[in-house]
Coordinates of C-alpha atoms in Angstrom, one line a residue:
M1 CA -2.7 6.7 -45.3
L2 CA -0.7 4.0 -47.2
D3 CA 2.5 4.9 -45.4
F4 CA 2.1 2.6 -42.3
P5 CA 5.6 1.4 -41.4
R6 CA 6.2 -2.4 -41.1
W7 CA 7.8 -2.0 -37.7
K8 CA 4.6 -0.4 -36.4
V9 CA 2.5 -3.3 -37.8
W10 CA 4.7 -5.8 -36.1
G11 CA 4.7 -3.8 -32.8
I12 CA 0.9 -3.5 -32.7
S13 CA 0.5 -7.1 -33.6
L14 CA 2.9 -8.2 -30.8
I15 CA 1.0 -6.1 -28.3
C16 CA -2.3 -7.6 -29.4
L17 CA -0.8 -11.1 -29.1
I18 CA 0.5 -10.5 -25.6
G19 CA -2.8 -8.9 -24.5
V20 CA -4.8 -11.9 -25.8
L21 CA -2.4 -14.4 -24.1
L22 CA -2.7 -12.6 -20.8
A23 CA -6.5 -12.5 -21.0
V24 CA -7.1 -16.2 -22.0
P25 CA -6.5 -17.7 -18.5
S26 CA -9.2 -15.5 -17.0
L27 CA -11.7 -17.1 -19.5
F28 CA -11.2 -20.6 -18.1
P29 CA -11.9 -22.2 -14.7
A30 CA -9.0 -22.1 -12.3
E31 CA -9.0 -25.9 -12.1
Q32 CA -8.2 -26.1 -15.8
V33 CA -5.6 -23.3 -15.7
A34 CA -3.8 -25.1 -12.9
K35 CA -3.1 -28.1 -15.3
W36 CA -1.6 -25.9 -18.0
P37 CA 2.2 -26.1 -18.6
K38 CA 4.2 -23.7 -16.5
W39 CA 5.5 -21.7 -19.5
V40 CA 1.9 -20.7 -20.5
P41 CA 0.6 -17.5 -18.8
S42 CA -1.7 -18.5 -16.0
A43 CA -2.4 -15.3 -14.0
Q44 CA -6.2 -14.8 -13.5
I45 CA -8.2 -11.9 -12.4
N46 CA -8.8 -11.7 -8.6
L47 CA -12.4 -11.2 -7.7
G48 CA -13.3 -8.6 -5.1
L49 CA -15.0 -9.2 -1.7
D50 CA -18.4 -8.6 -3.2
L51 CA -17.9 -11.2 -5.9
A52 CA -15.6 -13.9 -4.4
G53 CA -16.2 -13.4 -0.7
G54 CA -13.5 -12.7 1.8
S55 CA -12.7 -11.6 5.4
H56 CA -14.2 -8.7 7.2
L57 CA -12.7 -7.4 10.4
L58 CA -13.5 -4.4 12.6
L59 CA -10.6 -3.3 14.8
E60 CA -10.7 -1.1 17.8
A61 CA -7.7 0.8 19.2
D62 CA -6.6 0.5 22.8
T63 CA -6.5 4.1 23.8
S64 CA -5.2 3.4 27.3
G65 CA -2.0 2.0 25.8
L66 CA -1.6 5.2 23.8
A67 CA -1.7 7.4 26.9
K68 CA 0.9 5.2 28.6
Q69 CA 3.1 5.3 25.4
R70 CA 3.0 9.1 25.4
L71 CA 4.1 9.2 29.0
E72 CA 7.0 6.8 28.3
Q73 CA 8.1 8.9 25.2
M74 CA 8.0 12.2 27.1
E75 CA 9.9 10.6 30.1
E76 CA 12.7 9.4 27.7
R77 CA 12.9 12.9 26.0
L78 CA 13.2 14.5 29.4
R79 CA 15.9 12.2 30.7
V80 CA 18.0 12.5 27.6
G81 CA 17.3 16.2 26.9
L82 CA 17.9 17.6 30.4
R83 CA 21.2 15.6 30.6
R84 CA 22.3 17.2 27.4
E85 CA 21.5 20.8 28.4
S86 CA 24.4 23.1 28.9
P87 CA 25.0 22.9 31.8
P88 CA 23.3 19.6 32.4
I89 CA 20.2 19.8 34.6
D90 CA 20.3 17.2 37.4
I91 CA 16.9 15.7 38.3
G92 CA 15.6 13.0 40.6
E93 CA 13.7 9.9 39.6
I94 CA 10.7 10.7 37.2
S95 CA 7.4 9.5 38.5
T96 CA 4.5 8.5 36.1
A97 CA 1.9 8.0 38.8
D98 CA -1.6 9.3 38.1
N99 CA -0.9 9.5 34.4
K100 CA 1.4 12.5 34.8
L101 CA 5.1 13.1 34.9
T102 CA 6.6 14.4 38.1
F103 CA 10.3 15.0 38.8
M104 CA 12.4 17.2 41.2
V105 CA 15.2 19.5 40.0
R106 CA 18.1 19.1 42.5
N107 CA 19.5 22.5 42.0
P108 CA 16.8 25.2 42.6
A109 CA 18.7 27.6 40.4
Q110 CA 18.0 25.4 37.4
V111 CA 14.2 25.2 37.9
D112 CA 13.5 27.9 35.3
A113 CA 15.8 26.3 32.8
A114 CA 14.1 22.9 33.4
V115 CA 10.6 24.4 33.0
E116 CA 11.7 26.1 29.7
F117 CA 13.1 22.9 28.4
A118 CA 9.9 21.0 29.4
R119 CA 7.7 23.6 27.6
T120 CA 9.8 23.2 24.4
Q121 CA 8.7 19.5 24.4
T122 CA 5.1 20.5 24.2
Q123 CA 3.1 21.9 21.3
P124 CA -0.3 23.4 20.6
A125 CA -3.1 20.9 20.3
G126 CA -4.9 22.3 17.2
L127 CA -6.5 25.7 18.0
G128 CA -6.9 24.8 21.7
P129 CA -4.4 24.6 24.6
R130 CA -1.0 22.9 24.5
D131 CA -0.9 19.1 24.6
W132 CA 0.8 19.1 28.0
N133 CA 0.5 21.5 31.0
V134 CA 3.8 22.3 32.8
D135 CA 3.5 23.4 36.5
V136 CA 6.0 24.0 39.3
L137 CA 5.1 22.8 42.8
D138 CA 7.0 23.2 46.0
Q139 CA 9.5 25.5 44.2
N140 CA 11.6 22.7 42.6
R141 CA 9.1 19.9 41.7
I142 CA 7.9 20.0 38.1
V143 CA 4.6 18.3 37.0
M144 CA 3.7 17.7 33.4
T145 CA 0.1 16.8 32.8
P146 CA -1.3 15.6 29.4
T147 CA -4.3 17.7 28.3
Q148 CA -7.5 16.1 26.9
A149 CA -7.0 18.1 23.7
G150 CA -3.5 16.7 23.4
L151 CA -4.7 13.2 23.9
D152 CA -7.4 13.6 21.3
Q153 CA -4.9 15.0 18.8
A154 CA -2.5 12.1 19.5
L155 CA -5.4 9.6 19.0
T156 CA -6.3 11.2 15.7
Q157 CA -2.8 11.1 14.4
A158 CA -2.3 7.5 15.7
M159 CA -5.4 6.3 14.0
D160 CA -4.4 7.9 10.7
T161 CA -1.0 6.2 11.0
A162 CA -2.6 2.9 12.0
R163 CA -4.8 2.9 9.0
E164 CA -1.8 3.4 6.7
V165 CA 0.1 0.6 8.5
V166 CA -2.8 -1.8 8.3
Y167 CA -3.3 -1.1 4.6
N168 CA 0.4 -1.6 3.9
R169 CA 0.4 -4.9 5.7
V170 CA -2.7 -6.3 4.1
D171 CA -2.0 -5.1 0.6
P172 CA 1.7 -4.2 0.3
D173 CA 1.5 -4.2 -3.6
G174 CA -1.7 -2.1 -3.7
T175 CA -3.5 -4.4 -6.1
K176 CA -6.0 -6.4 -4.0
E177 CA -8.6 -3.7 -3.7
V178 CA -8.8 -4.1 0.0
T179 CA -11.0 -1.7 2.0
V180 CA -9.3 -0.1 5.0
I181 CA -11.2 2.8 6.4
R182 CA -11.6 4.6 9.7
Q183 CA -15.0 4.2 11.5
G184 CA -15.5 6.8 14.2
D185 CA -12.6 7.9 16.4
T186 CA -11.1 4.5 17.4
R187 CA -12.1 1.9 14.9
I188 CA -10.8 0.7 11.5
L189 CA -12.8 -1.5 9.1
V190 CA -10.8 -4.0 7.1
Q191 CA -12.2 -6.1 4.2
V192 CA -9.9 -8.4 2.2
P193 CA -11.4 -10.0 -0.9
G194 CA -10.6 -13.7 -1.6
L195 CA -9.3 -14.4 1.9
E196 CA -11.6 -16.8 3.7
D197 CA -9.4 -17.4 6.7
P198 CA -9.7 -14.5 9.1
E199 CA -7.2 -16.1 11.4
A200 CA -4.4 -15.4 8.9
L201 CA -5.5 -11.8 8.7
K202 CA -5.7 -11.4 12.5
T203 CA -2.2 -12.9 12.8
L204 CA -0.9 -10.3 10.4
L205 CA -2.5 -7.4 12.1
G206 CA -2.2 -8.7 15.7
K207 CA 1.4 -7.5 16.3
T208 CA 2.4 -4.0 16.9
A209 CA 5.8 -4.8 15.3
R210 CA 7.7 -2.4 17.5
L211 CA 11.3 -3.5 16.9
E212 CA 14.1 -2.4 19.3
F213 CA 17.8 -3.3 19.8
K214 CA 18.9 -2.8 23.4
L215 CA 22.0 -3.6 25.4
V216 CA 21.7 -6.4 28.0
D217 CA 22.1 -5.1 31.6
Q218 CA 24.7 -7.5 33.0
T219 CA 24.7 -5.9 36.4
A220 CA 21.3 -7.4 37.1
S221 CA 21.5 -10.5 39.3
P222 CA 19.6 -13.6 38.4
E223 CA 17.6 -13.2 41.6
Q224 CA 16.6 -9.7 40.6
V225 CA 15.5 -10.8 37.2
A226 CA 13.5 -13.7 38.6
Q227 CA 11.7 -11.2 40.9
G228 CA 11.0 -8.9 37.9
R229 CA 13.3 -6.2 39.3
A230 CA 16.0 -4.4 37.4
P231 CA 18.6 -1.7 38.2
V232 CA 17.7 2.0 37.6
G233 CA 17.6 2.7 33.8
S234 CA 16.8 -1.0 33.0
Q235 CA 13.8 -3.2 32.7
V236 CA 13.0 -6.9 32.8
L237 CA 11.5 -8.4 29.6
P238 CA 10.3 -11.9 28.9
M239 CA 12.2 -14.0 26.4
Q240 CA 10.7 -15.9 23.5
G241 CA 10.6 -19.6 24.6
G242 CA 10.6 -18.8 28.3
G243 CA 12.6 -17.0 31.0
A244 CA 13.4 -13.3 31.3
I245 CA 16.3 -10.9 30.9
A246 CA 17.2 -7.4 32.0
V247 CA 17.9 -4.9 29.3
K248 CA 18.7 -1.2 29.2
R249 CA 15.6 1.0 28.8
R250 CA 17.3 3.1 26.1
A251 CA 17.2 1.5 22.6
I252 CA 20.3 1.5 20.4
V253 CA 18.2 1.4 17.2
T254 CA 14.4 1.1 16.7
G255 CA 12.2 -0.1 13.8
D256 CA 11.5 3.5 12.9
Q257 CA 15.0 3.6 11.4
L258 CA 14.5 0.6 9.1
I259 CA 14.5 1.1 5.4
D260 CA 14.0 -2.6 4.4
A261 CA 13.1 -6.0 5.8
K262 CA 12.9 -9.2 3.8
Q263 CA 12.8 -12.9 4.5
S264 CA 16.2 -14.7 4.3
Y265 CA 18.1 -17.7 5.5
D266 CA 21.0 -18.1 7.9
Q267 CA 24.1 -20.2 7.4
N268 CA 22.1 -23.2 8.6
N269 CA 19.4 -22.6 6.1
Q270 CA 16.9 -21.6 8.8
P271 CA 14.4 -18.9 7.9
G272 CA 14.8 -15.4 9.4
V273 CA 14.5 -11.8 8.5
S274 CA 17.2 -9.5 7.1
I275 CA 16.9 -5.9 8.0
T276 CA 18.6 -2.7 6.7
F277 CA 18.8 0.5 8.7
D278 CA 18.9 4.1 7.4
S279 CA 22.1 6.1 7.7
T280 CA 21.2 7.4 11.2
G281 CA 20.3 3.9 12.4
A282 CA 23.4 2.4 10.8
K283 CA 25.7 5.0 12.5
A284 CA 24.1 4.4 15.9
F285 CA 24.2 0.6 15.6
G286 CA 27.9 0.7 14.4
R287 CA 28.9 3.1 17.2
V288 CA 27.2 1.1 20.0
T289 CA 28.4 -2.3 18.9
R290 CA 32.0 -0.9 18.5
E291 CA 31.9 0.3 22.1
N292 CA 30.4 -2.9 23.5
V293 CA 32.3 -5.7 21.8
N294 CA 32.0 -9.0 23.8
K295 CA 28.8 -7.8 25.4
P296 CA 25.3 -9.1 24.6
F297 CA 22.5 -7.1 23.1
A298 CA 18.9 -7.9 22.8
I299 CA 16.6 -8.0 19.7
I300 CA 13.2 -7.1 21.0
L301 CA 9.8 -7.3 19.2
D302 CA 6.7 -6.0 20.9
N303 CA 8.5 -6.1 24.3
V304 CA 9.5 -9.8 23.9
V305 CA 13.2 -10.6 23.6
L306 CA 13.7 -12.7 20.5
S307 CA 17.4 -13.4 21.1
A308 CA 20.3 -11.9 22.9
P309 CA 23.5 -12.7 20.9
N310 CA 27.0 -11.6 21.8
I311 CA 28.7 -8.7 19.9
N312 CA 31.8 -10.5 18.6
E313 CA 32.8 -7.5 16.5
P314 CA 31.4 -4.1 15.5
I315 CA 28.4 -4.5 13.2
L316 CA 28.9 -2.0 10.5
G317 CA 27.0 -1.4 7.2
G318 CA 23.6 -1.0 8.8
Q319 CA 22.5 -4.6 8.3
A320 CA 21.4 -7.3 10.7
Q321 CA 19.4 -10.5 10.8
I322 CA 16.6 -11.5 13.1
M323 CA 16.5 -15.2 13.8
G324 CA 14.1 -17.2 15.9
S325 CA 11.7 -20.1 15.6
Y326 CA 10.4 -19.0 12.2
T327 CA 8.9 -20.8 9.3
V328 CA 9.2 -19.2 5.8
Q329 CA 5.6 -18.0 6.2
T330 CA 6.0 -16.4 9.6
A331 CA 9.3 -14.9 8.6
N332 CA 7.6 -13.4 5.6
E333 CA 4.8 -12.1 7.8
L334 CA 7.3 -10.5 10.1
A335 CA 9.1 -8.9 7.2
V336 CA 5.9 -7.4 6.0
Q337 CA 5.1 -6.1 9.5
L338 CA 8.5 -4.5 9.8
R339 CA 8.4 -2.9 6.3
S340 CA 5.0 -1.4 6.9
G341 CA 6.1 0.1 10.2
K342 CA 4.9 -0.3 13.8
L343 CA 1.3 0.2 14.8
P344 CA 1.1 3.4 17.0
V345 CA -1.7 1.8 19.0
E346 CA -2.6 -1.7 19.8
L347 CA -5.6 -2.9 17.8
R348 CA -8.0 -5.6 18.9
V349 CA -10.6 -7.4 16.8
I350 CA -14.2 -6.6 18.0
E351 CA -16.0 -8.1 15.0
E352 CA -15.1 -10.6 12.3
R353 CA -17.0 -12.2 9.5
T354 CA -16.2 -14.4 6.6
I355 CA -18.3 -13.7 3.5
G356 CA -18.9 -16.6 1.2
P357 CA -18.7 -16.3 -2.6
E358 CA -22.3 -17.2 -3.1
L359 CA -23.4 -13.6 -2.9
G360 CA -21.3 -12.7 -5.9
K361 CA -22.3 -15.5 -8.2
E362 CA -25.6 -13.7 -9.1
S363 CA -23.7 -10.5 -9.7
I364 CA -21.1 -12.1 -11.9
K365 CA -23.9 -13.8 -13.9
W366 CA -25.9 -10.6 -14.5
G367 CA -22.7 -8.6 -15.0
G368 CA -21.6 -11.1 -17.7
I369 CA -25.0 -10.9 -19.3
A370 CA -24.9 -7.0 -19.3
A371 CA -21.4 -7.0 -20.7
G372 CA -22.4 -9.5 -23.4
V373 CA -25.6 -7.6 -24.4
A374 CA -23.7 -4.3 -24.4
T375 CA -21.0 -5.8 -26.6
L376 CA -23.5 -7.3 -29.0
A377 CA -25.6 -4.1 -29.3
V378 CA -22.5 -2.0 -30.0
I379 CA -21.3 -4.5 -32.6
L380 CA -24.6 -4.6 -34.4
F381 CA -24.8 -0.8 -34.4
M382 CA -21.3 -0.4 -35.8
L383 CA -21.8 -3.1 -38.5
I384 CA -25.2 -1.6 -39.7
T385 CA -24.0 2.0 -39.6
Y386 CA -20.4 1.8 -40.9
G387 CA -20.1 -1.5 -42.9
R388 CA -16.4 -2.4 -43.3
F389 CA -15.3 0.3 -40.9
G390 CA -17.7 -1.2 -38.4
V391 CA -16.0 -4.5 -38.7
Y392 CA -12.7 -2.9 -37.9
A393 CA -14.2 -1.2 -34.9
T394 CA -15.6 -4.5 -33.8
I395 CA -12.2 -6.1 -33.9
G396 CA -10.8 -3.2 -31.9
L397 CA -13.7 -3.6 -29.4
I398 CA -13.1 -7.3 -28.8
L399 CA -9.3 -6.7 -28.4
N400 CA -10.0 -3.9 -26.0
A401 CA -12.1 -6.2 -23.8
L402 CA -9.3 -8.8 -23.8
F403 CA -6.7 -6.1 -23.1
I404 CA -8.6 -5.1 -20.0
L405 CA -8.9 -8.6 -18.7
G406 CA -5.2 -9.3 -19.5
I407 CA -4.0 -6.2 -17.7
L408 CA -6.1 -6.8 -14.6
A409 CA -4.8 -10.4 -14.5
L410 CA -1.2 -9.3 -15.1
F411 CA -1.1 -6.9 -12.1
G412 CA -3.2 -9.1 -9.9
A413 CA -5.9 -6.4 -9.6
S414 CA -9.2 -7.4 -8.1
L415 CA -12.5 -7.1 -10.1
T416 CA -15.3 -5.8 -7.9
L417 CA -19.0 -5.3 -8.6
P418 CA -18.3 -1.6 -9.4
G419 CA -15.4 -2.8 -11.5
I420 CA -17.9 -4.8 -13.6
A421 CA -19.9 -1.6 -14.0
G422 CA -16.7 0.2 -15.1
F423 CA -16.0 -2.7 -17.5
V424 CA -19.5 -2.5 -19.1
L425 CA -19.3 1.3 -19.2
T426 CA -15.9 1.0 -21.0
I427 CA -17.3 -1.5 -23.5
G428 CA -20.3 0.8 -24.3
A429 CA -18.0 3.8 -24.7
A430 CA -15.1 2.0 -26.5
V431 CA -16.3 2.8 -30.0
D432 CA -16.9 6.4 -29.3
A433 CA -13.6 7.1 -30.9
N434 CA -14.4 5.1 -34.0
V435 CA -17.7 6.9 -34.3
L436 CA -15.9 10.2 -34.3
I437 CA -13.3 9.0 -36.8
N438 CA -15.9 7.5 -39.2
E439 CA -18.1 10.6 -39.0
R440 CA -15.1 12.8 -39.8
I441 CA -14.3 10.6 -42.8
R442 CA -17.8 11.0 -44.0
E443 CA -17.5 14.8 -43.7
E444 CA -14.3 14.9 -45.6
Q445 CA -15.9 12.8 -48.4
R446 CA -18.8 15.2 -48.6
R447 CA -16.2 18.0 -49.0
G448 CA -15.0 16.2 -52.2
R449 CA -11.8 14.7 -50.9
R450 CA -10.4 11.5 -52.4
V451 CA -10.8 8.3 -50.5
L452 CA -7.4 8.0 -49.0
D453 CA -7.2 11.7 -48.2
A454 CA -10.6 11.5 -46.5
I455 CA -9.5 8.5 -44.4
E456 CA -6.2 10.2 -43.5
A457 CA -7.9 13.5 -42.6
G458 CA -10.5 11.6 -40.6
Y459 CA -8.0 9.9 -38.4
R460 CA -5.8 12.9 -38.0
E461 CA -8.5 15.4 -37.2
A462 CA -10.5 13.1 -34.9
S463 CA -7.5 11.9 -32.9
T464 CA -6.9 15.3 -31.3
A465 CA -10.5 15.4 -30.0
I466 CA -10.3 11.8 -28.8
F467 CA -7.1 12.3 -26.8
D468 CA -8.4 15.5 -25.2
A469 CA -11.7 13.9 -24.2
N470 CA -10.0 10.9 -22.7
I471 CA -7.4 12.9 -20.8
T472 CA -10.1 14.5 -18.7
N473 CA -11.6 11.0 -18.1
V474 CA -8.3 9.7 -16.9
I475 CA -7.9 12.7 -14.5
A476 CA -11.3 12.0 -13.0
A477 CA -10.4 8.3 -12.6
V478 CA -7.0 9.1 -11.0
L479 CA -8.8 11.3 -8.5
M480 CA -11.3 8.6 -7.7
F481 CA -8.4 6.1 -7.2
Y482 CA -6.5 8.5 -5.0
F483 CA -9.3 9.7 -2.7
G484 CA -11.5 6.5 -2.9
S485 CA -11.1 3.1 -1.3
G486 CA -12.3 -0.4 -1.9
P487 CA -15.1 -0.5 -4.5
I488 CA -14.5 3.1 -5.6
R489 CA -10.9 2.2 -6.4
G490 CA -12.0 -0.9 -8.2
F491 CA -14.2 1.2 -10.5
A492 CA -11.4 3.7 -11.0
V493 CA -8.8 1.0 -11.9
V494 CA -11.0 -0.6 -14.5
L495 CA -12.0 2.8 -15.9
M496 CA -8.3 3.9 -16.2
I497 CA -7.3 0.7 -17.9
G498 CA -10.3 0.8 -20.1
I499 CA -9.7 4.3 -21.3
V500 CA -6.1 3.6 -22.2
T501 CA -6.8 0.3 -24.0
S502 CA -9.9 1.7 -25.8
V503 CA -7.9 4.6 -27.2
F504 CA -5.2 2.3 -28.4
S505 CA -7.5 -0.2 -29.9
A506 CA -9.9 2.3 -31.5
V507 CA -7.2 4.5 -33.0
N508 CA -4.1 2.5 -33.6
I509 CA -5.4 -1.0 -34.3
T510 CA -8.3 0.1 -36.5
R511 CA -6.0 2.5 -38.3
M512 CA -3.5 -0.3 -39.0
L513 CA -6.3 -2.5 -40.3
V514 CA -7.7 0.3 -42.6
A515 CA -4.2 1.0 -43.9
L516 CA -3.5 -2.6 -44.7
W517 CA -6.8 -2.9 -46.5
A518 CA -6.3 0.4 -48.4
R519 CA -2.8 -0.6 -49.4
R520 CA -4.1 -3.9 -50.9
A521 CA -7.4 -2.8 -52.4
R522 CA -6.6 0.8 -53.6
P523 CA -10.4 1.7 -53.3
R524 CA -11.8 4.4 -55.6
E525 CA -15.0 4.7 -53.7
L526 CA -15.8 4.5 -50.0
H527 CA -19.1 3.3 -48.5
I528 CA -19.2 4.4 -45.0

């Protein structure tokens, strides 16, 4: 018991000091903390939506846009795929009238091959029919009709993806305890604590962020572009700032091939966004720019051409920069949107509310009272029951509470009302380990062991049970965090942090204090 290395004493003391310093800012009003010197830790705990108020949005998907998008994607797959067949299958113009794809196979002998290829582009929609029906009319005209089961499956997949994209945009670091959940088939509920300006949230979520790089069609005349007409295989798109331009329908690279996007500056110190493609995107971008030197290409976001610079030389390395009329804030927002991926469906706001912080003041007040009473009751119990060892347990308990506050502030995690419940629960259960240790020491004394041997055996034997019990609690908390959302996650985060810090404070810190006392006092009797 007396063999407690000096390095371990210094290590535990340093951890305690850092934990206390991180917790202190959360104990003072934000106005006072803002006046502190910059070198002093100033991170404070974020309060959740139920405590600090925030923004509440209900989003609804535009399902008609999803059906149109499926038609466009299938049309592109048919155009490219039939051309690449061996031998190539020559077809006429593809019609998308009446929400179905219709095209004619010029060589009747290739109809079967075209049908076979079209059917390979479809797949079963769950346990029902396929997502597209493929029929042959007039011997050489093929009609592909999307089935309702396929549309339903596509909508489910799109909404799952949209929920993930919204979550990544609102809380890219995963620390704000935002609530992003699906409601029904076509709606997503978003609650962001601490954000009282729903306009900023709507701006962040309002863009699909579909990024495309396409070649400019220089064969289109200005008259055609002015009339909104473009040659076959091209389309006319509006330009940011006014005007329009004709671009090839087929994209060189899309945002799906991005691996990173971040705010940057150009040579004139103007804010923009630097993007990096994956290996496939980098190869495609390098090949196309190498084959089209001295020709313009368009950078397109959500069907609006941001710019159409000239390709002066092949762009290799898979990196590019998006420039426009950006501020640092809008460039950062665009970078977040591109990193989180494009929304598979357009979302519109059908309900918005701003929740004030008044509702949470009462909760904070009573939560603080509950935490204070719980702490006081635990301290009195430990002091009365275990004397000196109760004092050490009390020190560990107070440090444990500060550790939780410090870690929450360090990672910018939000404290919600369920989080307060988790905090109070952790305080109440924090001394469980010390009760086990102290009772084990009593038992070893009753067996006739000497004082130091009884203390050593008490800590050694009880530690195994303590770690085993808390591992199961951590597993439960991890599962709550993984499968839960919003307040459930808030409770799980506080519980996980509380378990780790309580074991550390109850076992390591109290053991250090007992060892230092025993080394100095050399007790012959132990009153516990």
